[in-house]
CSV table of C-alpha atoms in Angstrom, one decimal:
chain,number,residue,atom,x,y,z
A,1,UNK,CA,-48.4,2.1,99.4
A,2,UNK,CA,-48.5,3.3,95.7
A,3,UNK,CA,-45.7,4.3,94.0
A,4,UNK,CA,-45.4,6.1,91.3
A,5,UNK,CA,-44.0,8.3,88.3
A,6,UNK,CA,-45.4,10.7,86.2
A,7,UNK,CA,-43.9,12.8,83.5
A,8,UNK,CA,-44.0,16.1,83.8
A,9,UNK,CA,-41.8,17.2,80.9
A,10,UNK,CA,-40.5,14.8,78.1
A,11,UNK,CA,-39.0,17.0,75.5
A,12,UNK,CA,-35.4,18.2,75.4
A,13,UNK,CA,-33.9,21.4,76.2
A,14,UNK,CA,-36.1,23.4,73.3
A,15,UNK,CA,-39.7,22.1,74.0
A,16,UNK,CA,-42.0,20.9,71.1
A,17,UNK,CA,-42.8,22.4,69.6
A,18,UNK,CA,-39.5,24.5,69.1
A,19,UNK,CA,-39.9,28.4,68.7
A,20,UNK,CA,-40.3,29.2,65.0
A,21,UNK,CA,-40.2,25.4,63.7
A,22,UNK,CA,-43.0,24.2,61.1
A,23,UNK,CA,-41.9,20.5,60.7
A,24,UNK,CA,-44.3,17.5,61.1
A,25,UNK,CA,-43.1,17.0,64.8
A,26,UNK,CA,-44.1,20.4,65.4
A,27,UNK,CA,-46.9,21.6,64.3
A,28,UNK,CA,-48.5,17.9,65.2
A,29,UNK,CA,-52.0,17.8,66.3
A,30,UNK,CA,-51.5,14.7,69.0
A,31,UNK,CA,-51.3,16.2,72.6
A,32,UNK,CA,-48.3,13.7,73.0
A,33,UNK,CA,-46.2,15.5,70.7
A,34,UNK,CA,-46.7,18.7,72.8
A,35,UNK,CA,-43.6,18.6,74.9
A,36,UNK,CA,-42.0,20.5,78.1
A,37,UNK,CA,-38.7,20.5,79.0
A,38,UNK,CA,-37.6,17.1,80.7
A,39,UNK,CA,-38.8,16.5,84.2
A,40,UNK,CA,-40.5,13.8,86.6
A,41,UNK,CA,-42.9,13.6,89.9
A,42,UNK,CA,-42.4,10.5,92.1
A,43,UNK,CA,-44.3,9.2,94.7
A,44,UNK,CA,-42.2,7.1,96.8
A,45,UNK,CA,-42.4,5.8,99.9
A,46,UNK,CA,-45.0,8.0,101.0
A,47,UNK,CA,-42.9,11.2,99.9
A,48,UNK,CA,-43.6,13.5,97.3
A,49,UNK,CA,-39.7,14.5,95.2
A,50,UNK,CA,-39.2,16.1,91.9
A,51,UNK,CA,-37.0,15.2,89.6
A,52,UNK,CA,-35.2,18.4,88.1
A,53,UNK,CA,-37.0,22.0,87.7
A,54,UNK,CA,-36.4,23.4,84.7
A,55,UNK,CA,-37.9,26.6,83.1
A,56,UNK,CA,-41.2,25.1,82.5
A,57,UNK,CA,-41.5,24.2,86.4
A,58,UNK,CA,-43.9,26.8,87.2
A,59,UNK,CA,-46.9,25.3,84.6
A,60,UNK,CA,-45.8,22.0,85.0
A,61,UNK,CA,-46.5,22.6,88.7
A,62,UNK,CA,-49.9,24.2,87.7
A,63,UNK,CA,-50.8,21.3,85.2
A,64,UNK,CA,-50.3,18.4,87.1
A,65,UNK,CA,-52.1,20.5,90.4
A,66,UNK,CA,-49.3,19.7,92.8
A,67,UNK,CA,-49.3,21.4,96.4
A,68,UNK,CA,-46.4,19.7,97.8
A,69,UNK,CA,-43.2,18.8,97.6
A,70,UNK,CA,-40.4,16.8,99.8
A,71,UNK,CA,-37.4,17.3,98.0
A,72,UNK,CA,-35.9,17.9,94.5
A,73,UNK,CA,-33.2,16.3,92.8
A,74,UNK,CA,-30.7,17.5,89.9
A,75,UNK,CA,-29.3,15.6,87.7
A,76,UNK,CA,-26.9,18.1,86.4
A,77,UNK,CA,-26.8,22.0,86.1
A,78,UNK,CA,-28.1,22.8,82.4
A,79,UNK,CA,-31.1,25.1,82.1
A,80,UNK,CA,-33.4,23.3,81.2
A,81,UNK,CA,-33.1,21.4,84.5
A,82,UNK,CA,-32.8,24.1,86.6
A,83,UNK,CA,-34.0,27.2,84.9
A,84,UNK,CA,-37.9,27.2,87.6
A,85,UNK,CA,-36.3,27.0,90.7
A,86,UNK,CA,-36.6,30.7,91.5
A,87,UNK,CA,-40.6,29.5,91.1
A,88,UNK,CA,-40.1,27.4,94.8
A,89,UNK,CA,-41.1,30.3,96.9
A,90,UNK,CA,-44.5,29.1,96.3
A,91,UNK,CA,-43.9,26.1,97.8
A,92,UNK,CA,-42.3,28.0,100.6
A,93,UNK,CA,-45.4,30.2,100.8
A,94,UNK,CA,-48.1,27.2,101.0
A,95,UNK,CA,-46.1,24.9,102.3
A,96,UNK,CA,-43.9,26.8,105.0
A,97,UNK,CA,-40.8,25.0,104.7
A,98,UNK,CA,-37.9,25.6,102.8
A,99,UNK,CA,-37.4,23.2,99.8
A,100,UNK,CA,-34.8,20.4,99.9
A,101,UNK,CA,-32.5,20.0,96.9
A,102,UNK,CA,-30.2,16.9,96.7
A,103,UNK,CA,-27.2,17.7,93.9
A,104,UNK,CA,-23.8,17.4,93.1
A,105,UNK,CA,-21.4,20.0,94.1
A,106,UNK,CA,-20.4,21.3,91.1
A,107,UNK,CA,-24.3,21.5,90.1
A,108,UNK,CA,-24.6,23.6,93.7
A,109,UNK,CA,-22.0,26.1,92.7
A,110,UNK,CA,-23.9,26.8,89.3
A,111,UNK,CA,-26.9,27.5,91.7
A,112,UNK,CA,-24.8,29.6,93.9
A,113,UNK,CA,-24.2,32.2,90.4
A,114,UNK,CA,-27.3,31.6,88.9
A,115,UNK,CA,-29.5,32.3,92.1
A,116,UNK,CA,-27.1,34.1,94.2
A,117,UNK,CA,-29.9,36.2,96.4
A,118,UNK,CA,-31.0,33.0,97.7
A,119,UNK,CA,-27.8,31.9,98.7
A,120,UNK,CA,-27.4,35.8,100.3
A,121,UNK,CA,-26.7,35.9,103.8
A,122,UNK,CA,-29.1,38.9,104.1
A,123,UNK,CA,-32.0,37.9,102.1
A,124,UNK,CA,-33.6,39.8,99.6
A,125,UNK,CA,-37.5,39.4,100.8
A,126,UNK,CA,-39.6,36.5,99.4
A,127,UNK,CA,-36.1,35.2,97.8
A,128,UNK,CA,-36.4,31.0,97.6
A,129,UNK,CA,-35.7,29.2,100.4
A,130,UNK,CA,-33.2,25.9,99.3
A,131,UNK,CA,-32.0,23.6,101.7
A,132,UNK,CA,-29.3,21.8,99.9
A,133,UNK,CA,-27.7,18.6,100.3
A,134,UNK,CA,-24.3,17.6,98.5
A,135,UNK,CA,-24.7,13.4,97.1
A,136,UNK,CA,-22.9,11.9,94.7
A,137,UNK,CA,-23.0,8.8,92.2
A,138,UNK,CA,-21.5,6.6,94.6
A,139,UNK,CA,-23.4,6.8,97.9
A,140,UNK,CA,-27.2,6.2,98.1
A,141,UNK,CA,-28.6,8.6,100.5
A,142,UNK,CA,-32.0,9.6,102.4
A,143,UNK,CA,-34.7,12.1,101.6
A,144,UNK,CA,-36.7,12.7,105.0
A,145,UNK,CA,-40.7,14.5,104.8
A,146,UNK,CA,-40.3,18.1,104.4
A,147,UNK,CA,-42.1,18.3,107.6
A,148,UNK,CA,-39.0,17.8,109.7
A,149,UNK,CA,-37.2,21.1,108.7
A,150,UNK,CA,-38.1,24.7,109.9
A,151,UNK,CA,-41.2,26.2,109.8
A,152,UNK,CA,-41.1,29.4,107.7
A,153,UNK,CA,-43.1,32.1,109.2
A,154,UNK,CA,-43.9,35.4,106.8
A,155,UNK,CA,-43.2,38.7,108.7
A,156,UNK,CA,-44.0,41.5,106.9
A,157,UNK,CA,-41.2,44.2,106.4
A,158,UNK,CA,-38.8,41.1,107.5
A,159,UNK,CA,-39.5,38.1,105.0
A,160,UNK,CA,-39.3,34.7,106.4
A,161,UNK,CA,-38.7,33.6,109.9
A,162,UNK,CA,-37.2,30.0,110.9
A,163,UNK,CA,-39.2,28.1,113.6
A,164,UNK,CA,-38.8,24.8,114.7
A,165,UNK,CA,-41.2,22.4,113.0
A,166,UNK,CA,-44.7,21.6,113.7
A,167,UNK,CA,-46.3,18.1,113.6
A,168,UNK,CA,-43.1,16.4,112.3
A,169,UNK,CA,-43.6,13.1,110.8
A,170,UNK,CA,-40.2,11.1,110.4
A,171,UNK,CA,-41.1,9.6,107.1
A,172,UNK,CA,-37.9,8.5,105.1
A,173,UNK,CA,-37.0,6.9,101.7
A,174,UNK,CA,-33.5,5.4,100.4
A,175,UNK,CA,-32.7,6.8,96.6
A,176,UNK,CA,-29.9,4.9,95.0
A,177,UNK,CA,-27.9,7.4,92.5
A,178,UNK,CA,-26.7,6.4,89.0
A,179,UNK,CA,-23.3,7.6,87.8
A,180,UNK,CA,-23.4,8.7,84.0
A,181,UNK,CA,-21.7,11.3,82.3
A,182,UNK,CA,-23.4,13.5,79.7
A,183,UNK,CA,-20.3,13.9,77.1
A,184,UNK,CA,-17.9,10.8,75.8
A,185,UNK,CA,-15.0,12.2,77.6
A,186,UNK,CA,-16.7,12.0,81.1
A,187,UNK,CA,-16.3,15.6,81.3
A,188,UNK,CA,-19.8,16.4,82.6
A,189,UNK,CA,-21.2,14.4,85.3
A,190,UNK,CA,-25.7,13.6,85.7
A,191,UNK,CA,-27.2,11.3,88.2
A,192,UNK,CA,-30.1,9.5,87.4
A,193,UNK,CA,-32.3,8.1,90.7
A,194,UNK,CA,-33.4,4.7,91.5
A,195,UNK,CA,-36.9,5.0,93.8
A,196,UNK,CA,-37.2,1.2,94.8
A,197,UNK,CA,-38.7,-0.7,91.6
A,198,UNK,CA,-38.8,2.8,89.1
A,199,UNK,CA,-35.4,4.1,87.4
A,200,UNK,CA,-35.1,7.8,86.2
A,201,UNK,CA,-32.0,8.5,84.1
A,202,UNK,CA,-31.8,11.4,81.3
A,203,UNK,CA,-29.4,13.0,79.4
A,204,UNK,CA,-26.7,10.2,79.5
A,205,UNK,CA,-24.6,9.2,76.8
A,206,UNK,CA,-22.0,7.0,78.7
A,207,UNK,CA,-22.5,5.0,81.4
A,208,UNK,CA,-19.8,2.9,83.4
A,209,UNK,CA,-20.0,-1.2,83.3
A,210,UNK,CA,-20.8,-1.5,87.5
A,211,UNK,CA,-23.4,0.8,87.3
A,212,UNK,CA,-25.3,-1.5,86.0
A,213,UNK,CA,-25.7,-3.3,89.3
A,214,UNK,CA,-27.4,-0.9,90.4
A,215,UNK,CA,-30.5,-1.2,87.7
A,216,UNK,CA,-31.5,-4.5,88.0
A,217,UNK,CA,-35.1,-6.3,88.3
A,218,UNK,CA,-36.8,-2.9,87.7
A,219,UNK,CA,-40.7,-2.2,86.6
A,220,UNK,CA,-39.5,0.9,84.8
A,221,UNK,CA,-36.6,2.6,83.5
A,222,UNK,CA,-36.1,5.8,81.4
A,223,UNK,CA,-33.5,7.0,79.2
A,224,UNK,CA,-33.3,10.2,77.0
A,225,UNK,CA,-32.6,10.6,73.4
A,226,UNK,CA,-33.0,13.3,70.9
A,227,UNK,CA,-32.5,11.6,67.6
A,228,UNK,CA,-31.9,8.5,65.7
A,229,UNK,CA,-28.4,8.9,64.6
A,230,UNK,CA,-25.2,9.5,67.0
A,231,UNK,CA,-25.0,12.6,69.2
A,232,UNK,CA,-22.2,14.4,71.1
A,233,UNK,CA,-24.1,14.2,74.4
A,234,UNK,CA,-26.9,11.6,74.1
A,235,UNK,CA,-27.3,8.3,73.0
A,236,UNK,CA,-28.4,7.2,69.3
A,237,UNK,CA,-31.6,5.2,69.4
A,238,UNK,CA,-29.8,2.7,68.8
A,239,UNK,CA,-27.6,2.9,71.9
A,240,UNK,CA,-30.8,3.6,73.7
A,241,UNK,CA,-32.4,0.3,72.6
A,242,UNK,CA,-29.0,-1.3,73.8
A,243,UNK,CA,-29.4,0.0,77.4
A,244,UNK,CA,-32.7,-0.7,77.8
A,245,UNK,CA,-31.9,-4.3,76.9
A,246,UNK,CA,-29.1,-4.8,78.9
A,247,UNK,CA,-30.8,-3.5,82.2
A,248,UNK,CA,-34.2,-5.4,81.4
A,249,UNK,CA,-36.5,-3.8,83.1
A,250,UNK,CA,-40.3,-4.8,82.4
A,251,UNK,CA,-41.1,-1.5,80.8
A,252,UNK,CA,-38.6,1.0,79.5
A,253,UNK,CA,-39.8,4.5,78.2
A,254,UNK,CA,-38.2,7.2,76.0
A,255,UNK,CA,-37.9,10.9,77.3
A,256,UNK,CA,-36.3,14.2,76.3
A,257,UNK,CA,-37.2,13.9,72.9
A,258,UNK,CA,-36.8,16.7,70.5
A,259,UNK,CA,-38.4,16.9,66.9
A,260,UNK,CA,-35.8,14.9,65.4
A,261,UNK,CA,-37.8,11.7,66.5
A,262,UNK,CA,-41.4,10.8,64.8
A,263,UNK,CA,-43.7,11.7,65.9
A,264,UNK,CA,-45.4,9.9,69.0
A,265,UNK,CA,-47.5,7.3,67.1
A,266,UNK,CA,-45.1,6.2,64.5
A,267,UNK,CA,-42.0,6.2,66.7
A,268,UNK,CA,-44.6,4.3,69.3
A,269,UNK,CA,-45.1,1.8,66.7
A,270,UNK,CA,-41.5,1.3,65.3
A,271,UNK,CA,-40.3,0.7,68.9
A,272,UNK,CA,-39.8,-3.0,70.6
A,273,UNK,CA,-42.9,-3.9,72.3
A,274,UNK,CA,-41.8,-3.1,76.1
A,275,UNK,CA,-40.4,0.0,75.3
A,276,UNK,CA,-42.2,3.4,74.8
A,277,UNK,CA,-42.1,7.1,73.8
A,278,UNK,CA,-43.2,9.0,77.4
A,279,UNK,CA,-45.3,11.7,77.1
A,280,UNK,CA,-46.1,14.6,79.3
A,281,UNK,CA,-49.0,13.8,82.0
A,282,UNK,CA,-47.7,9.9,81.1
A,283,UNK,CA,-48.2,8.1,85.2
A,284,UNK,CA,-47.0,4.7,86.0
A,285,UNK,CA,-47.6,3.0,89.4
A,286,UNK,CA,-45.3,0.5,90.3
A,287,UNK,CA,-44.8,-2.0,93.5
Protein backbone atom coordinates (compact mmCIF):
# COMPACT_ATOMS: atom_id res chain seq x y z
CA UNK A 1 0.00 0.00 0.00
CA UNK A 2 1.45 3.46 -1.03
CA UNK A 3 2.13 5.92 1.24
CA UNK A 4 2.56 9.15 0.73
CA UNK A 5 2.89 13.06 1.28
CA UNK A 6 2.24 15.90 -0.63
CA UNK A 7 2.52 19.55 0.16
CA UNK A 8 -0.17 21.43 -0.02
CA UNK A 9 1.10 24.73 1.35
CA UNK A 10 4.91 25.47 2.05
CA UNK A 11 5.06 29.12 2.78
CA UNK A 12 4.74 30.73 6.23
CA UNK A 13 1.90 32.50 7.79
CA UNK A 14 1.95 35.43 4.83
CA UNK A 15 1.97 33.36 1.62
CA UNK A 16 4.40 34.25 -1.28
CA UNK A 17 4.11 36.14 -2.51
CA UNK A 18 3.24 38.57 0.55
CA UNK A 19 0.48 41.35 -0.14
CA UNK A 20 2.14 44.54 -1.38
CA UNK A 21 5.87 42.99 -1.54
CA UNK A 22 8.07 43.53 -4.88
CA UNK A 23 11.28 41.66 -3.83
CA UNK A 24 13.02 38.99 -5.98
CA UNK A 25 11.24 36.16 -3.88
CA UNK A 26 8.02 37.73 -4.75
CA UNK A 27 7.44 38.77 -7.83
CA UNK A 28 9.42 35.34 -9.06
CA UNK A 29 8.36 33.77 -12.17
CA UNK A 30 9.09 29.84 -10.92
CA UNK A 31 5.72 28.23 -9.83
CA UNK A 32 7.79 26.98 -6.80
CA UNK A 33 8.14 30.23 -5.35
CA UNK A 34 4.31 30.66 -5.36
CA UNK A 35 3.52 29.65 -1.90
CA UNK A 36 0.32 28.88 0.40
CA UNK A 37 0.24 28.92 3.88
CA UNK A 38 1.89 25.62 5.46
CA UNK A 39 -0.02 22.44 5.15
CA UNK A 40 0.32 18.57 4.15
CA UNK A 41 -2.02 15.51 2.66
CA UNK A 42 -0.91 12.02 3.80
CA UNK A 43 -1.83 8.87 2.63
CA UNK A 44 -1.24 6.35 5.26
CA UNK A 45 -2.23 3.27 5.80
CA UNK A 46 -4.93 3.31 3.50
CA UNK A 47 -6.40 6.62 5.17
CA UNK A 48 -6.67 9.92 3.86
CA UNK A 49 -5.52 12.90 7.02
CA UNK A 50 -4.59 16.46 6.70
CA UNK A 51 -2.15 18.00 8.27
CA UNK A 52 -3.47 21.53 9.54
CA UNK A 53 -6.19 23.73 7.58
CA UNK A 54 -5.21 27.03 7.45
CA UNK A 55 -6.91 29.93 5.51
CA UNK A 56 -5.82 28.76 2.13
CA UNK A 57 -7.73 25.22 2.87
CA UNK A 58 -10.47 25.82 0.64
CA UNK A 59 -8.09 26.17 -2.80
CA UNK A 60 -5.68 23.97 -1.59
CA UNK A 61 -8.62 21.51 -1.32
CA UNK A 62 -9.71 22.51 -4.96
CA UNK A 63 -6.06 22.33 -6.34
CA UNK A 64 -4.91 19.17 -5.36
CA UNK A 65 -8.86 17.67 -6.25
CA UNK A 66 -9.32 16.04 -2.97
CA UNK A 67 -12.97 14.48 -2.13
CA UNK A 68 -12.13 12.94 1.09
CA UNK A 69 -10.81 13.18 4.12
CA UNK A 70 -10.29 10.85 7.43
CA UNK A 71 -9.11 13.10 9.90
CA UNK A 72 -7.20 16.38 10.48
CA UNK A 73 -4.46 17.11 12.72
CA UNK A 74 -3.22 20.55 14.41
CA UNK A 75 -0.17 21.21 15.21
CA UNK A 76 -1.00 24.30 17.21
CA UNK A 77 -3.66 27.05 17.06
CA UNK A 78 -2.18 29.99 14.94
CA UNK A 79 -4.18 31.16 11.89
CA UNK A 80 -2.55 30.16 9.48
CA UNK A 81 -3.13 26.51 10.60
CA UNK A 82 -6.53 26.82 11.37
CA UNK A 83 -7.95 29.85 9.67
CA UNK A 84 -10.15 27.04 6.57
CA UNK A 85 -11.82 24.92 8.93
CA UNK A 86 -15.14 26.66 8.72
CA UNK A 87 -14.56 25.32 4.79
CA UNK A 88 -15.24 21.37 6.22
CA UNK A 89 -18.87 21.57 5.75
CA UNK A 90 -18.13 20.49 2.33
CA UNK A 91 -16.66 17.58 3.29
CA UNK A 92 -19.63 17.10 5.55
CA UNK A 93 -21.92 17.70 2.58
CA UNK A 94 -20.12 15.09 0.06
CA UNK A 95 -18.87 13.07 2.39
CA UNK A 96 -21.75 12.72 5.17
CA UNK A 97 -19.71 12.42 8.11
CA UNK A 98 -18.59 14.82 10.44
CA UNK A 99 -14.75 15.58 10.23
CA UNK A 100 -12.26 14.22 12.82
CA UNK A 101 -9.82 16.68 14.29
CA UNK A 102 -7.02 15.27 16.53
CA UNK A 103 -5.41 18.48 18.72
CA UNK A 104 -4.21 19.55 21.86
CA UNK A 105 -6.43 20.95 24.41
CA UNK A 106 -5.40 24.29 24.56
CA UNK A 107 -5.46 24.31 20.55
CA UNK A 108 -9.40 22.94 21.12
CA UNK A 109 -10.28 25.84 23.32
CA UNK A 110 -8.98 28.44 20.61
CA UNK A 111 -11.44 26.40 18.24
CA UNK A 112 -14.16 26.65 20.79
CA UNK A 113 -13.78 31.01 20.45
CA UNK A 114 -12.89 31.07 17.07
CA UNK A 115 -15.73 28.68 15.71
CA UNK A 116 -18.12 28.79 18.49
CA UNK A 117 -21.46 28.00 16.32
CA UNK A 118 -20.04 24.75 15.61
CA UNK A 119 -19.38 23.91 18.97
CA UNK A 120 -23.33 25.36 19.68
CA UNK A 121 -25.50 22.97 21.21
CA UNK A 122 -28.27 24.19 18.97
CA UNK A 123 -26.69 24.45 15.59
CA UNK A 124 -26.78 27.14 13.45
CA UNK A 125 -27.72 25.25 9.94
CA UNK A 126 -24.98 23.97 7.66
CA UNK A 127 -22.44 25.03 10.66
CA UNK A 128 -19.18 22.42 10.38
CA UNK A 129 -19.45 19.31 11.82
CA UNK A 130 -15.86 18.54 14.06
CA UNK A 131 -15.44 15.53 15.94
CA UNK A 132 -12.54 16.25 18.12
CA UNK A 133 -10.20 14.23 19.84
CA UNK A 134 -7.79 15.59 22.69
CA UNK A 135 -3.78 13.81 22.05
CA UNK A 136 -0.88 15.05 23.23
CA UNK A 137 3.07 14.80 22.65
CA UNK A 138 3.46 11.94 24.68
CA UNK A 139 1.02 9.29 23.73
CA UNK A 140 0.81 7.97 20.09
CA UNK A 141 -2.78 7.44 19.21
CA UNK A 142 -5.21 5.98 16.45
CA UNK A 143 -7.04 7.61 13.50
CA UNK A 144 -9.89 5.11 12.46
CA UNK A 145 -11.71 5.60 8.51
CA UNK A 146 -14.23 8.29 8.64
CA UNK A 147 -16.60 5.68 7.76
CA UNK A 148 -17.10 4.43 11.21
CA UNK A 149 -18.71 7.69 12.70
CA UNK A 150 -22.36 8.95 12.03
CA UNK A 151 -23.82 9.38 8.96
CA UNK A 152 -24.98 13.01 8.45
CA UNK A 153 -28.22 13.21 6.78
CA UNK A 154 -29.42 16.90 5.33
CA UNK A 155 -33.04 17.81 6.38
CA UNK A 156 -34.19 20.75 5.14
CA UNK A 157 -35.45 23.46 7.63
CA UNK A 158 -33.46 21.10 10.31
CA UNK A 159 -29.74 20.92 9.13
CA UNK A 160 -28.04 17.72 9.73
CA UNK A 161 -29.30 14.54 11.18
CA UNK A 162 -26.86 11.82 12.98
CA UNK A 163 -27.47 8.24 11.79
CA UNK A 164 -25.54 5.31 12.51
CA UNK A 165 -22.98 4.55 9.78
CA UNK A 166 -23.34 2.80 6.61
CA UNK A 167 -20.79 0.33 5.15
CA UNK A 168 -18.24 0.79 7.99
CA UNK A 169 -14.87 -0.29 7.16
CA UNK A 170 -12.56 -0.63 10.42
CA UNK A 171 -9.47 0.66 8.82
CA UNK A 172 -6.88 2.08 11.35
CA UNK A 173 -3.44 3.72 11.49
CA UNK A 174 -0.94 4.47 14.60
CA UNK A 175 0.48 8.31 14.41
CA UNK A 176 3.32 8.85 16.69
CA UNK A 177 3.25 12.71 17.95
CA UNK A 178 6.45 14.88 18.31
CA UNK A 179 6.73 17.26 21.24
CA UNK A 180 8.18 20.73 20.15
CA UNK A 181 7.59 24.02 21.31
CA UNK A 182 7.25 26.98 19.06
CA UNK A 183 9.06 29.79 21.31
CA UNK A 184 12.53 29.24 23.39
CA UNK A 185 10.80 29.44 26.69
CA UNK A 186 8.50 26.36 25.83
CA UNK A 187 5.70 28.59 26.23
CA UNK A 188 3.71 27.46 23.13
CA UNK A 189 3.36 23.85 22.47
CA UNK A 190 3.13 22.20 18.22
CA UNK A 191 3.05 18.55 17.46
CA UNK A 192 4.55 17.32 14.52
CA UNK A 193 3.26 13.58 13.20
CA UNK A 194 5.22 10.57 12.50
CA UNK A 195 3.01 8.33 9.62
CA UNK A 196 5.20 5.13 9.72
CA UNK A 197 8.48 5.91 7.50
CA UNK A 198 7.37 10.01 6.73
CA UNK A 199 7.89 12.79 9.55
CA UNK A 200 5.84 16.13 9.46
CA UNK A 201 7.18 18.76 11.84
CA UNK A 202 6.67 22.73 11.33
CA UNK A 203 7.01 25.61 13.18
CA UNK A 204 9.51 24.35 15.86
CA UNK A 205 12.19 26.11 17.26
CA UNK A 206 13.04 23.85 20.28
CA UNK A 207 12.87 20.44 20.51
CA UNK A 208 13.56 18.23 23.69
CA UNK A 209 16.77 15.56 23.59
CA UNK A 210 14.21 12.08 23.86
CA UNK A 211 12.18 13.24 21.25
CA UNK A 212 14.52 12.32 19.06
CA UNK A 213 13.69 8.61 19.55
CA UNK A 214 10.97 9.02 18.12
CA UNK A 215 12.50 10.19 14.47
CA UNK A 216 14.70 7.63 13.65
CA UNK A 217 15.33 5.49 10.30
CA UNK A 218 12.88 7.81 8.43
CA UNK A 219 12.51 8.28 4.38
CA UNK A 220 11.44 11.84 4.97
CA UNK A 221 11.35 14.49 7.46
CA UNK A 222 10.29 18.14 7.28
CA UNK A 223 11.13 21.12 9.26
CA UNK A 224 10.11 24.89 8.86
CA UNK A 225 12.15 27.90 8.58
CA UNK A 226 11.59 31.41 7.57
CA UNK A 227 15.08 32.80 7.26
CA UNK A 228 18.72 32.34 7.38
CA UNK A 229 19.62 34.11 10.55
CA UNK A 230 18.11 33.36 14.18
CA UNK A 231 14.38 33.78 14.89
CA UNK A 232 12.19 34.12 18.01
CA UNK A 233 9.98 31.14 16.96
CA UNK A 234 11.71 29.15 14.24
CA UNK A 235 14.89 27.80 13.67
CA UNK A 236 17.98 29.59 11.75
CA UNK A 237 18.94 27.53 8.70
CA UNK A 238 21.55 26.75 10.40
CA UNK A 239 19.68 25.03 13.25
CA UNK A 240 17.61 23.52 10.61
CA UNK A 241 20.56 21.90 8.83
CA UNK A 242 21.49 20.62 12.46
CA UNK A 243 18.20 18.77 12.96
CA UNK A 244 18.04 17.30 9.88
CA UNK A 245 21.41 15.85 10.49
CA UNK A 246 20.96 14.67 13.71
CA UNK A 247 17.65 12.73 12.83
CA UNK A 248 19.15 11.32 9.44
CA UNK A 249 16.46 10.65 7.64
CA UNK A 250 17.14 9.75 3.72
CA UNK A 251 15.56 12.82 2.51
CA UNK A 252 14.77 15.98 4.57
CA UNK A 253 12.84 18.92 2.92
CA UNK A 254 12.32 22.61 3.95
CA UNK A 255 8.71 24.08 4.41
CA UNK A 256 7.02 27.29 5.70
CA UNK A 257 9.33 29.38 3.93
CA UNK A 258 8.71 33.07 3.62
CA UNK A 259 10.63 35.48 1.23
CA UNK A 260 13.46 35.88 3.37
CA UNK A 261 14.92 32.61 1.79
CA UNK A 262 16.17 32.57 -2.09
CA UNK A 263 14.50 31.83 -4.08
CA UNK A 264 13.67 28.02 -4.86
CA UNK A 265 16.53 27.30 -7.31
CA UNK A 266 19.34 29.05 -5.58
CA UNK A 267 18.44 28.01 -2.02
CA UNK A 268 17.84 24.34 -3.84
CA UNK A 269 21.30 24.60 -4.92
CA UNK A 270 23.13 26.00 -1.84
CA UNK A 271 21.43 23.21 0.25
CA UNK A 272 23.33 19.68 1.24
CA UNK A 273 22.49 17.22 -1.24
CA UNK A 274 19.62 15.18 0.67
CA UNK A 275 18.01 18.02 1.76
CA UNK A 276 15.43 20.21 -0.15
CA UNK A 277 13.21 23.35 -0.37
CA UNK A 278 9.40 21.71 -0.60
CA UNK A 279 7.20 23.24 -2.80
CA UNK A 280 3.45 23.37 -3.08
CA UNK A 281 1.92 20.23 -5.26
CA UNK A 282 5.65 18.63 -4.10
CA UNK A 283 4.43 14.39 -3.50
CA UNK A 284 6.74 11.86 -2.03
CA UNK A 285 5.82 8.11 -1.76
CA UNK A 286 7.48 6.33 0.78
CA UNK A 287 7.36 2.46 2.06
Amino acid sequence: MENSITFLGTGTSQGQPMIGCDCARCTSQDPRDKRLRASAFVQYGGLSILVDAGPDFRYQMLRARIRHIDAILLTHNHKDHTGGLDDVRAFNLVDHHPVSIFCEKYVEDTLKGEYPYAFAEVKYQGSPEFDVHIIDGEHPFTVHSNSLSDWLEWKRGYGYVHLPPREPVDRSVEIVPIQGWHLKQRALSVLGYRFGKIAYLTDISVIDDDQFEKLRDLDVVTLGCVKMGPHHSHPSLQQCLAFFERVGAKQSYITHISHLLPAHEEFDRILPANVHPAYDGLKLVCE
